[in-house]
mmCIF file of C-alpha atoms in Angstrom:
data_model
loop_
_atom_site.group_PDB
_atom_site.id
_atom_site.type_symbol
_atom_site.label_atom_id
_atom_site.label_comp_id
_atom_site.label_asym_id
_atom_site.label_seq_id
_atom_site.Cartn_x
_atom_site.Cartn_y
_atom_site.Cartn_z
ATOM 1 C CA UNK A 3 -12.366 18.881 16.066
ATOM 2 C CA UNK A 4 -15.324 19.243 13.712
ATOM 3 C CA UNK A 5 -17.270 22.010 11.836
ATOM 4 C CA UNK A 6 -18.571 22.715 8.725
ATOM 5 C CA UNK A 7 -16.562 25.635 6.612
ATOM 6 C CA UNK A 8 -18.585 28.414 4.992
ATOM 7 C CA UNK A 9 -17.321 28.141 1.411
ATOM 8 C CA UNK A 10 -15.616 30.997 -0.147
ATOM 9 C CA UNK A 11 -15.823 31.976 -3.866
ATOM 10 C CA UNK A 12 -13.223 29.557 -6.037
ATOM 11 C CA UNK A 13 -10.198 30.787 -7.729
ATOM 12 C CA UNK A 14 -7.527 28.840 -10.034
ATOM 13 C CA UNK A 15 -5.119 30.604 -9.239
ATOM 14 C CA UNK A 16 -3.254 32.021 -6.622
ATOM 15 C CA UNK A 17 -0.066 34.501 -7.217
ATOM 16 C CA UNK A 18 2.064 36.360 -4.268
ATOM 17 C CA UNK A 19 4.188 38.994 -4.786
ATOM 18 C CA UNK A 20 8.000 38.934 -4.413
ATOM 19 C CA UNK A 21 8.489 38.035 -0.448
ATOM 20 C CA UNK A 22 12.324 39.979 0.816
ATOM 21 C CA UNK A 23 13.987 42.560 -2.055
ATOM 22 C CA UNK A 24 13.229 45.459 -1.367
ATOM 23 C CA UNK A 25 11.630 47.404 -4.178
ATOM 24 C CA UNK A 26 14.870 50.273 -4.130
ATOM 25 C CA UNK A 27 17.525 47.814 -3.482
ATOM 26 C CA UNK A 28 15.505 46.141 -6.867
ATOM 27 C CA UNK A 29 16.318 49.156 -8.894
ATOM 28 C CA UNK A 30 19.586 49.593 -7.544
ATOM 29 C CA UNK A 31 21.336 46.425 -8.478
ATOM 30 C CA UNK A 32 20.908 43.444 -10.352
ATOM 31 C CA UNK A 33 18.854 40.652 -8.130
ATOM 32 C CA UNK A 34 21.557 37.039 -6.893
ATOM 33 C CA UNK A 35 20.770 34.296 -8.483
ATOM 34 C CA UNK A 36 20.352 32.671 -5.033
ATOM 35 C CA UNK A 37 17.493 35.219 -4.252
ATOM 36 C CA UNK A 38 14.961 35.394 -7.068
ATOM 37 C CA UNK A 39 13.884 32.166 -5.666
ATOM 38 C CA UNK A 40 12.634 34.163 -3.460
ATOM 39 C CA UNK A 41 10.763 36.783 -5.125
ATOM 40 C CA UNK A 42 7.687 34.853 -6.623
ATOM 41 C CA UNK A 43 5.168 32.373 -5.165
ATOM 42 C CA UNK A 44 2.396 31.083 -6.572
ATOM 43 C CA UNK A 45 0.194 27.357 -5.971
ATOM 44 C CA UNK A 46 -2.866 26.196 -7.933
ATOM 45 C CA UNK A 47 -5.130 23.321 -7.339
ATOM 46 C CA UNK A 48 -4.303 19.866 -9.819
ATOM 47 C CA UNK A 49 -6.715 17.968 -7.749
ATOM 48 C CA UNK A 50 -8.193 16.031 -5.054
ATOM 49 C CA UNK A 51 -8.777 12.506 -3.979
ATOM 50 C CA UNK A 52 -11.248 11.654 -1.110
ATOM 51 C CA UNK A 53 -9.900 8.460 0.833
ATOM 52 C CA UNK A 54 -12.811 6.292 2.334
ATOM 53 C CA UNK A 55 -13.641 6.764 5.402
ATOM 54 C CA UNK A 56 -12.870 3.574 8.225
ATOM 55 C CA UNK A 57 -11.175 1.883 4.767
ATOM 56 C CA UNK A 58 -10.062 -1.325 6.505
ATOM 57 C CA UNK A 59 -7.097 -2.175 5.072
ATOM 58 C CA UNK A 60 -4.454 -5.069 6.590
ATOM 59 C CA UNK A 61 -7.128 -5.033 9.661
ATOM 60 C CA UNK A 62 -6.275 -1.259 10.055
ATOM 61 C CA UNK A 63 -8.195 1.279 10.223
ATOM 62 C CA UNK A 64 -6.964 3.827 7.883
ATOM 63 C CA UNK A 65 -7.560 7.426 9.157
ATOM 64 C CA UNK A 66 -6.059 10.682 11.399
ATOM 65 C CA UNK A 67 -3.106 11.014 9.432
ATOM 66 C CA UNK A 68 -1.256 13.868 9.854
ATOM 67 C CA UNK A 69 2.164 13.754 8.222
ATOM 68 C CA UNK A 70 3.406 12.405 4.743
ATOM 69 C CA UNK A 71 6.558 12.518 2.732
ATOM 70 C CA UNK A 72 7.561 10.765 -0.159
ATOM 71 C CA UNK A 73 9.873 8.345 -0.127
ATOM 72 C CA UNK A 74 12.491 8.230 -2.546
ATOM 73 C CA UNK A 75 13.841 4.706 -2.739
ATOM 74 C CA UNK A 76 10.643 3.594 -3.518
ATOM 75 C CA UNK A 77 8.419 6.496 -4.890
ATOM 76 C CA UNK A 78 5.774 5.341 -2.633
ATOM 77 C CA UNK A 79 4.313 7.895 -0.165
ATOM 78 C CA UNK A 80 4.105 7.594 3.549
ATOM 79 C CA UNK A 81 1.770 8.525 5.671
ATOM 80 C CA UNK A 82 1.435 8.822 9.317
ATOM 81 C CA UNK A 83 -1.353 7.824 12.062
ATOM 82 C CA UNK A 84 -1.927 9.976 14.738
ATOM 83 C CA UNK A 85 -3.977 7.017 15.923
ATOM 84 C CA UNK A 86 -2.305 6.902 19.791
ATOM 85 C CA UNK A 87 -3.473 3.097 19.368
ATOM 86 C CA UNK A 88 -5.885 3.747 21.058
ATOM 87 C CA UNK A 89 -7.873 1.038 17.614
ATOM 88 C CA UNK A 90 -4.748 0.155 16.265
ATOM 89 C CA UNK A 91 -0.888 0.178 17.316
ATOM 90 C CA UNK A 92 0.882 3.186 16.302
ATOM 91 C CA UNK A 93 1.403 2.948 12.795
ATOM 92 C CA UNK A 94 2.735 4.799 9.149
ATOM 93 C CA UNK A 95 1.031 3.304 5.829
ATOM 94 C CA UNK A 96 2.994 3.628 2.115
ATOM 95 C CA UNK A 97 0.787 4.192 -1.276
ATOM 96 C CA UNK A 98 1.347 4.254 -4.314
ATOM 97 C CA UNK A 99 -0.305 7.845 -5.515
ATOM 98 C CA UNK A 100 -1.110 8.337 -9.509
ATOM 99 C CA UNK A 101 -0.997 11.905 -9.642
ATOM 100 C CA UNK A 102 0.012 14.341 -12.575
ATOM 101 C CA UNK A 103 -0.940 18.018 -13.809
ATOM 102 C CA UNK A 104 -4.145 16.470 -14.731
ATOM 103 C CA UNK A 105 -4.960 15.359 -10.757
ATOM 104 C CA UNK A 106 -5.035 12.675 -8.435
ATOM 105 C CA UNK A 107 -6.296 9.685 -10.151
ATOM 106 C CA UNK A 108 -5.648 6.924 -7.239
ATOM 107 C CA UNK A 109 -4.413 5.888 -3.910
ATOM 108 C CA UNK A 110 -3.377 2.383 -3.343
ATOM 109 C CA UNK A 111 -2.280 1.639 -0.289
ATOM 110 C CA UNK A 112 0.279 -1.079 -0.475
ATOM 111 C CA UNK A 113 1.758 -1.633 3.212
ATOM 112 C CA UNK A 114 1.364 -0.878 6.747
ATOM 113 C CA UNK A 115 4.007 -1.147 10.116
ATOM 114 C CA UNK A 116 3.350 -0.341 13.734
ATOM 115 C CA UNK A 117 6.200 1.772 15.282
ATOM 116 C CA UNK A 118 7.825 -0.353 17.380
ATOM 117 C CA UNK A 119 9.333 0.980 20.776
ATOM 118 C CA UNK A 120 12.954 -0.222 21.694
ATOM 119 C CA UNK A 121 12.723 -3.255 22.831
ATOM 120 C CA UNK A 122 10.737 -4.898 19.864
ATOM 121 C CA UNK A 123 6.814 -4.115 21.523
ATOM 122 C CA UNK A 124 4.360 -1.807 19.485
ATOM 123 C CA UNK A 125 3.921 1.271 21.965
ATOM 124 C CA UNK A 126 0.740 1.461 24.800
ATOM 125 C CA UNK A 127 -2.292 3.097 24.814
ATOM 126 C CA UNK A 128 -2.694 6.305 26.802
ATOM 127 C CA UNK A 129 -5.304 4.578 28.922
ATOM 128 C CA UNK A 130 -3.001 2.413 30.016
ATOM 129 C CA UNK A 131 -0.694 4.693 32.000
ATOM 130 C CA UNK A 132 3.056 3.341 31.696
ATOM 131 C CA UNK A 133 4.435 6.995 30.481
ATOM 132 C CA UNK A 134 5.411 4.980 27.325
ATOM 133 C CA UNK A 135 2.332 6.206 24.393
ATOM 134 C CA UNK A 136 2.912 8.471 22.380
ATOM 135 C CA UNK A 137 1.465 10.812 19.712
ATOM 136 C CA UNK A 138 2.868 10.133 16.968
ATOM 137 C CA UNK A 139 2.372 14.051 14.058
ATOM 138 C CA UNK A 140 5.276 14.167 11.416
ATOM 139 C CA UNK A 141 6.926 11.615 9.530
ATOM 140 C CA UNK A 142 9.659 12.163 7.060
ATOM 141 C CA UNK A 143 12.086 9.820 4.641
ATOM 142 C CA UNK A 144 15.162 10.271 5.341
ATOM 143 C CA UNK A 145 16.822 11.321 1.608
ATOM 144 C CA UNK A 146 20.299 9.676 2.585
ATOM 145 C CA UNK A 147 19.368 5.957 3.462
ATOM 146 C CA UNK A 148 15.068 6.692 2.996
ATOM 147 C CA UNK A 149 14.828 5.107 6.471
ATOM 148 C CA UNK A 150 11.651 7.076 8.801
ATOM 149 C CA UNK A 151 12.204 9.664 11.243
ATOM 150 C CA UNK A 152 8.949 10.589 13.353
ATOM 151 C CA UNK A 153 8.217 13.715 15.834
ATOM 152 C CA UNK A 154 5.555 12.848 18.561
ATOM 153 C CA UNK A 155 3.829 14.878 20.386
ATOM 154 C CA UNK A 156 4.024 13.797 24.162
ATOM 155 C CA UNK A 157 1.773 14.447 26.558
ATOM 156 C CA UNK A 158 1.579 17.509 29.642
ATOM 157 C CA UNK A 159 -1.642 16.101 31.335
ATOM 158 C CA UNK A 160 -4.398 18.321 32.390
ATOM 159 C CA UNK A 161 -3.568 19.271 35.964
ATOM 160 C CA UNK A 162 -0.695 17.560 38.630
ATOM 161 C CA UNK A 163 -1.782 14.110 38.812
ATOM 162 C CA UNK A 164 -3.283 13.305 36.733
ATOM 163 C CA UNK A 165 -1.806 10.798 34.910
ATOM 164 C CA UNK A 166 2.506 10.645 33.245
ATOM 165 C CA UNK A 167 3.978 13.906 31.333
ATOM 166 C CA UNK A 168 5.518 12.240 28.530
ATOM 167 C CA UNK A 169 8.548 13.574 26.823
ATOM 168 C CA UNK A 170 8.302 14.371 22.590
ATOM 169 C CA UNK A 171 10.758 13.280 20.316
ATOM 170 C CA UNK A 172 11.725 12.684 16.761
ATOM 171 C CA UNK A 173 13.027 8.652 16.126
ATOM 172 C CA UNK A 174 13.824 7.146 13.287
ATOM 173 C CA UNK A 175 12.810 4.006 12.062
ATOM 174 C CA UNK A 176 13.355 1.412 9.955
ATOM 175 C CA UNK A 177 11.113 0.160 6.808
ATOM 176 C CA UNK A 178 8.907 -2.155 8.793
ATOM 177 C CA UNK A 179 9.121 0.461 12.328
ATOM 178 C CA UNK A 180 11.762 -0.557 13.588
ATOM 179 C CA UNK A 181 13.289 1.647 16.038
ATOM 180 C CA UNK A 182 16.668 3.102 15.197
ATOM 181 C CA UNK A 183 16.935 5.569 17.081
ATOM 182 C CA UNK A 184 15.548 9.406 18.522
ATOM 183 C CA UNK A 185 17.141 12.832 18.305
ATOM 184 C CA UNK A 186 18.885 14.975 20.842
ATOM 185 C CA UNK A 187 16.241 18.107 21.551
ATOM 186 C CA UNK A 188 16.006 21.407 22.163
ATOM 187 C CA UNK A 189 15.820 21.848 26.324
ATOM 188 C CA UNK A 190 13.154 24.279 25.733
ATOM 189 C CA UNK A 191 10.686 21.296 23.896
ATOM 190 C CA UNK A 192 10.918 19.574 27.133
ATOM 191 C CA UNK A 193 7.115 18.955 28.836
ATOM 192 C CA UNK A 194 7.008 20.821 32.198
ATOM 193 C CA UNK A 195 4.063 20.506 34.572
ATOM 194 C CA UNK A 196 5.111 24.467 35.433
ATOM 195 C CA UNK A 197 4.629 27.085 33.317
ATOM 196 C CA UNK A 198 6.884 27.005 30.205
ATOM 197 C CA UNK A 199 7.973 24.539 28.056
ATOM 198 C CA UNK A 200 5.461 23.452 25.089
ATOM 199 C CA UNK A 201 1.706 23.723 26.063
ATOM 200 C CA UNK A 202 -1.196 20.659 26.278
ATOM 201 C CA UNK A 203 -0.976 18.509 22.484
ATOM 202 C CA UNK A 204 0.573 22.177 20.662
ATOM 203 C CA UNK A 205 4.526 20.494 20.850
ATOM 204 C CA UNK A 206 6.367 19.417 17.905
ATOM 205 C CA UNK A 207 3.992 18.726 14.370
ATOM 206 C CA UNK A 208 6.471 19.739 12.178
ATOM 207 C CA UNK A 209 9.603 18.303 11.011
ATOM 208 C CA UNK A 210 11.694 18.679 7.699
ATOM 209 C CA UNK A 211 14.949 17.958 6.012
ATOM 210 C CA UNK A 212 16.892 20.062 4.451
ATOM 211 C CA UNK A 213 20.898 21.405 2.815
ATOM 212 C CA UNK A 214 20.731 17.641 1.378
ATOM 213 C CA UNK A 215 19.712 15.785 4.786
ATOM 214 C CA UNK A 216 22.252 17.408 6.572
ATOM 215 C CA UNK A 217 19.456 19.719 8.837
ATOM 216 C CA UNK A 218 16.530 18.976 10.677
ATOM 217 C CA UNK A 219 14.032 21.606 11.339
ATOM 218 C CA UNK A 220 11.165 21.313 13.513
ATOM 219 C CA UNK A 221 9.169 23.236 15.120
ATOM 220 C CA UNK A 222 6.290 23.424 17.320
ATOM 221 C CA UNK A 223 2.215 23.918 17.153
ATOM 222 C CA UNK A 224 2.450 26.913 19.026
ATOM 223 C CA UNK A 225 3.646 29.352 21.520
ATOM 224 C CA UNK A 226 5.654 28.011 24.298
ATOM 225 C CA UNK A 227 4.197 28.846 27.885
ATOM 226 C CA UNK A 228 6.791 31.175 28.770
ATOM 227 C CA UNK A 229 7.044 33.395 24.650
ATOM 228 C CA UNK A 230 3.256 34.512 25.765
ATOM 229 C CA UNK A 231 -0.185 33.743 25.148
ATOM 230 C CA UNK A 232 -2.526 31.972 22.447
ATOM 231 C CA UNK A 233 -3.134 33.394 19.140
ATOM 232 C CA UNK A 234 -7.043 35.235 19.798
ATOM 233 C CA UNK A 235 -8.902 37.532 16.969
ATOM 234 C CA UNK A 236 -7.360 40.196 18.085
ATOM 235 C CA UNK A 237 -3.306 39.426 17.777
ATOM 236 C CA UNK A 238 -0.678 36.384 16.314
ATOM 237 C CA UNK A 239 1.384 34.528 18.051
ATOM 238 C CA UNK A 240 5.194 33.218 17.936
ATOM 239 C CA UNK A 241 6.612 29.880 17.859
ATOM 240 C CA UNK A 242 9.849 28.486 18.161
ATOM 241 C CA UNK A 243 11.590 26.444 14.515
ATOM 242 C CA UNK A 244 14.853 24.384 15.166
ATOM 243 C CA UNK A 245 16.908 23.839 13.248
ATOM 244 C CA UNK A 246 20.271 20.968 14.222
ATOM 245 C CA UNK A 247 22.321 18.945 13.076
ATOM 246 C CA UNK A 248 21.756 14.885 12.637
ATOM 247 C CA UNK A 249 23.275 14.454 16.028
ATOM 248 C CA UNK A 250 20.947 17.469 17.596
ATOM 249 C CA UNK A 251 23.454 20.162 17.767
ATOM 250 C CA UNK A 252 21.536 23.242 17.294
ATOM 251 C CA UNK A 253 22.671 25.423 14.224
ATOM 252 C CA UNK A 254 19.739 27.844 15.192
ATOM 253 C CA UNK A 255 16.404 28.686 16.400
ATOM 254 C CA UNK A 256 13.740 31.293 15.404
ATOM 255 C CA UNK A 257 10.728 32.801 15.949
ATOM 256 C CA UNK A 258 7.800 31.806 13.616
ATOM 257 C CA UNK A 259 4.417 34.355 13.631
ATOM 258 C CA UNK A 260 1.203 32.601 12.966
ATOM 259 C CA UNK A 261 -2.260 34.435 12.455
ATOM 260 C CA UNK A 262 -3.917 35.916 14.496
ATOM 261 C CA UNK A 263 -7.757 34.388 14.993
ATOM 262 C CA UNK A 264 -9.605 34.642 11.565
ATOM 263 C CA UNK A 265 -12.659 34.910 13.570
ATOM 264 C CA UNK A 266 -15.369 34.725 16.276
ATOM 265 C CA UNK A 267 -16.039 31.265 17.298
ATOM 266 C CA UNK A 268 -19.385 30.434 18.454
ATOM 267 C CA UNK A 269 -20.517 30.791 21.822
ATOM 268 C CA UNK A 270 -22.460 27.960 22.321
ATOM 269 C CA UNK A 271 -19.113 25.520 21.761
ATOM 270 C CA UNK A 272 -17.652 24.218 24.147
ATOM 271 C CA UNK A 273 -14.455 24.040 22.444
ATOM 272 C CA UNK A 274 -12.385 27.360 21.914
ATOM 273 C CA UNK A 275 -10.054 27.902 19.134
ATOM 274 C CA UNK A 276 -7.797 25.754 17.497
ATOM 275 C CA UNK A 277 -4.314 27.558 15.382
ATOM 276 C CA UNK A 278 -0.972 26.836 14.897
ATOM 277 C CA UNK A 279 1.702 24.935 13.173
ATOM 278 C CA UNK A 280 1.277 21.173 11.897
ATOM 279 C CA UNK A 281 3.673 20.805 8.921
ATOM 280 C CA UNK A 282 6.534 22.613 7.320
ATOM 281 C CA UNK A 283 8.576 21.684 4.288
ATOM 282 C CA UNK A 284 12.331 23.093 3.044
ATOM 283 C CA UNK A 285 12.917 24.085 -0.523
ATOM 284 C CA UNK A 286 15.797 21.926 -2.852
ATOM 285 C CA UNK A 287 18.166 24.687 -2.846
ATOM 286 C CA UNK A 288 17.437 26.660 -0.266
ATOM 287 C CA UNK A 289 18.669 25.817 3.547
ATOM 288 C CA UNK A 290 16.814 29.345 4.637
ATOM 289 C CA UNK A 291 13.238 29.097 3.343
ATOM 290 C CA UNK A 292 10.300 26.808 3.862
ATOM 291 C CA UNK A 293 6.675 25.802 2.763
ATOM 292 C CA UNK A 294 4.938 25.959 6.689
ATOM 293 C CA UNK A 295 1.163 25.775 6.646
ATOM 294 C CA UNK A 296 -1.449 26.793 9.524
ATOM 295 C CA UNK A 297 -3.859 25.447 10.429
ATOM 296 C CA UNK A 298 -6.954 26.678 12.444
ATOM 297 C CA UNK A 299 -10.254 25.569 13.296
ATOM 298 C CA UNK A 300 -13.149 27.839 14.598
ATOM 299 C CA UNK A 301 -16.531 26.541 16.455
ATOM 300 C CA UNK A 302 -19.502 27.936 14.161
ATOM 301 C CA UNK A 303 -16.677 28.859 10.609
ATOM 302 C CA UNK A 304 -14.767 25.447 10.716
ATOM 303 C CA UNK A 305 -11.162 25.571 9.175
ATOM 304 C CA UNK A 306 -8.616 28.118 7.303
ATOM 305 C CA UNK A 307 -6.264 26.351 6.263
ATOM 306 C CA UNK A 308 -3.337 28.933 4.736
ATOM 307 C CA UNK A 309 0.263 27.795 2.897
ATOM 308 C CA UNK A 310 2.819 30.549 3.628
ATOM 309 C CA UNK A 311 6.060 30.884 1.857
ATOM 310 C CA UNK A 312 8.905 32.356 5.105
ATOM 311 C CA UNK A 313 11.893 32.794 6.191
ATOM 312 C CA UNK A 314 14.888 32.356 8.523
ATOM 313 C CA UNK A 315 17.570 34.661 6.932
ATOM 314 C CA UNK A 316 17.572 37.787 8.896
ATOM 315 C CA UNK A 317 15.861 36.733 11.838
ATOM 316 C CA UNK A 318 16.841 36.681 14.969
ATOM 317 C CA UNK A 319 18.509 33.282 17.002
ATOM 318 C CA UNK A 320 16.406 33.332 20.317
ATOM 319 C CA UNK A 321 17.633 29.689 20.690
ATOM 320 C CA UNK A 322 19.466 31.168 24.211
ATOM 321 C CA UNK A 323 16.320 33.631 25.110
ATOM 322 C CA UNK A 324 14.055 31.625 27.378
ATOM 323 C CA UNK A 325 10.803 33.878 26.565
ATOM 324 C CA UNK A 326 10.314 35.738 23.873
ATOM 325 C CA UNK A 327 7.043 37.644 25.344
ATOM 326 C CA UNK A 328 8.138 41.117 24.983
ATOM 327 C CA UNK A 329 11.301 40.786 23.356
ATOM 328 C CA UNK A 330 12.917 42.489 20.244
ATOM 329 C CA UNK A 331 12.826 39.361 18.415
ATOM 330 C CA UNK A 332 12.831 39.667 14.460
ATOM 331 C CA UNK A 333 10.575 37.139 12.957
ATOM 332 C CA UNK A 334 10.962 34.752 10.590
ATOM 333 C CA UNK A 335 9.149 36.860 7.243
ATOM 334 C CA UNK A 336 6.307 35.428 5.197
ATOM 335 C CA UNK A 337 4.096 35.668 2.407
ATOM 336 C CA UNK A 338 0.795 34.291 1.673
ATOM 337 C CA UNK A 339 0.883 31.557 -0.702
ATOM 338 C CA UNK A 340 -2.181 30.208 -0.309
ATOM 339 C CA UNK A 341 -5.957 30.509 1.235
ATOM 340 C CA UNK A 342 -7.427 26.752 0.695
ATOM 341 C CA UNK A 343 -10.903 28.999 0.669
ATOM 342 C CA UNK A 344 -9.793 30.065 -3.145
ATOM 343 C CA UNK A 345 -8.259 27.161 -5.165
ATOM 344 C CA UNK A 346 -11.832 25.176 -6.013
ATOM 345 C CA UNK A 347 -11.234 22.694 -3.703
ATOM 346 C CA UNK A 348 -14.982 20.041 -2.574
ATOM 347 C CA UNK A 349 -14.041 20.986 1.432
ATOM 348 C CA UNK A 350 -11.408 22.215 3.956
ATOM 349 C CA UNK A 351 -11.114 20.010 6.179
ATOM 350 C CA UNK A 352 -8.280 19.106 8.494
ATOM 351 C CA UNK A 353 -4.540 19.664 6.490
ATOM 352 C CA UNK A 354 -2.015 18.213 8.974
ATOM 353 C CA UNK A 355 0.837 16.945 6.374
ATOM 354 C CA UNK A 356 2.653 18.442 2.838
ATOM 355 C CA UNK A 357 5.798 17.100 0.831
ATOM 356 C CA UNK A 358 7.019 17.631 -2.001
ATOM 357 C CA UNK A 359 5.761 15.534 -5.339
ATOM 358 C CA UNK A 360 7.253 14.891 -8.505
ATOM 359 C CA UNK A 361 8.113 17.964 -11.691
ATOM 360 C CA UNK A 362 5.301 18.592 -13.574
ATOM 361 C CA UNK A 363 5.937 20.245 -17.075
ATOM 362 C CA UNK A 364 4.965 22.562 -16.854
ATOM 363 C CA UNK A 365 8.653 23.545 -14.677
ATOM 364 C CA UNK A 366 6.092 23.458 -11.813
ATOM 365 C CA UNK A 367 7.160 21.026 -8.492
ATOM 366 C CA UNK A 368 4.156 19.223 -7.148
ATOM 367 C CA UNK A 369 3.025 19.464 -3.639
ATOM 368 C CA UNK A 370 0.987 16.560 -1.582
ATOM 369 C CA UNK A 371 -1.153 17.323 1.412
ATOM 370 C CA UNK A 372 -3.649 15.267 2.825
ATOM 371 C CA UNK A 373 -5.769 15.950 5.352
ATOM 372 C CA UNK A 374 -6.851 14.300 9.123
ATOM 373 C CA UNK A 375 -10.429 13.202 9.781
ATOM 374 C CA UNK A 376 -9.314 12.108 12.904
ATOM 375 C CA UNK A 377 -11.310 9.449 12.999
ATOM 376 C CA UNK A 378 -14.785 10.966 12.565
ATOM 377 C CA UNK A 379 -17.687 10.325 10.374
ATOM 378 C CA UNK A 380 -17.761 14.229 9.466
ATOM 379 C CA UNK A 381 -14.559 15.405 8.559
ATOM 380 C CA UNK A 382 -13.072 13.714 5.009
ATOM 381 C CA UNK A 383 -9.167 12.314 5.196
ATOM 382 C CA UNK A 384 -8.388 14.418 2.042
ATOM 383 C CA UNK A 385 -5.651 14.396 -1.028
ATOM 384 C CA UNK A 386 -5.071 17.339 -1.943
ATOM 385 C CA UNK A 387 -2.283 18.097 -5.160
ATOM 386 C CA UNK A 388 -0.995 21.616 -5.493
ATOM 387 C CA UNK A 389 1.410 23.028 -8.853
ATOM 388 C CA UNK A 390 3.788 25.415 -6.763
ATOM 389 C CA UNK A 391 5.919 27.600 -9.315
#
């Protein structure tokens, strides 16, 4: 997706008010320590760095970064490229980032490896048509052993017979990309050619570990076909967020409310609006709380990137509900942390990945985000550092 973005006025910091505790309840009794975590979140810009367009690294084309995580074992960061083996085999990169309270000083790539199939071969291009292609979107470092878990969306053909159905997956890979296994996914994550399951290109884009690695949470990018229409300028939609154990047991599934489309689309554009959840990130110490990234593109208006503080606490468990449409569902609650238009960035682009960075002397925690340039010249690979309190 490509478009220019109308800039808004710059602000150095954004503070949001209490997320969960009603004012009357707060006045009636002290707030428990575990709920004080949810009272307020602020975000401010530390800095940014733009990676050169189509940078060549070890014979590969750097770009398409749709996920990032920090490896506690090495101190490096890992980026996943969403190249579907069109330029080079589906792959990931490692890099050293020099980030501190004064900004992002440097990005130095240290390695790249292709993801491997169980037989040890690389993943083929979708053009091969053998049903084995993947669409990489998110990567996380296992907090227990520092192997990699990566999510890919699979493929739902545009029409019956237009290509093979490829199921989404969350796979475990070794430090050089070797296949180590995969997570059993919820049944309603299955891609079908019926009017159920994930929409095309709106399956799993977001995964995160919580509860010290015991729980893996995932989110589909957009509403399932049976859960109702995609957002428009009048209303938002509900997407499913699922908590699972490491062996695939579903602990709960919840409805996250994504925002309505922020502007009317240019009627001359062949492309309609695109919106969804490309990344979520568990809060340290709170298994029910997440930072959720919402990314929207509208022809003629460009990108709108927003960061929310959300919780599953008190939300309806919808794992047994076939459809959310018209159902009395209590969704996850959320509060805006930052609208990227207000942060003072050089540009707001297709931001799709985020991870916690190191703690700062101020007591804040850094948050590292990356944008996907889609390998096109009028987009950027932008690495952004925020301070989160």
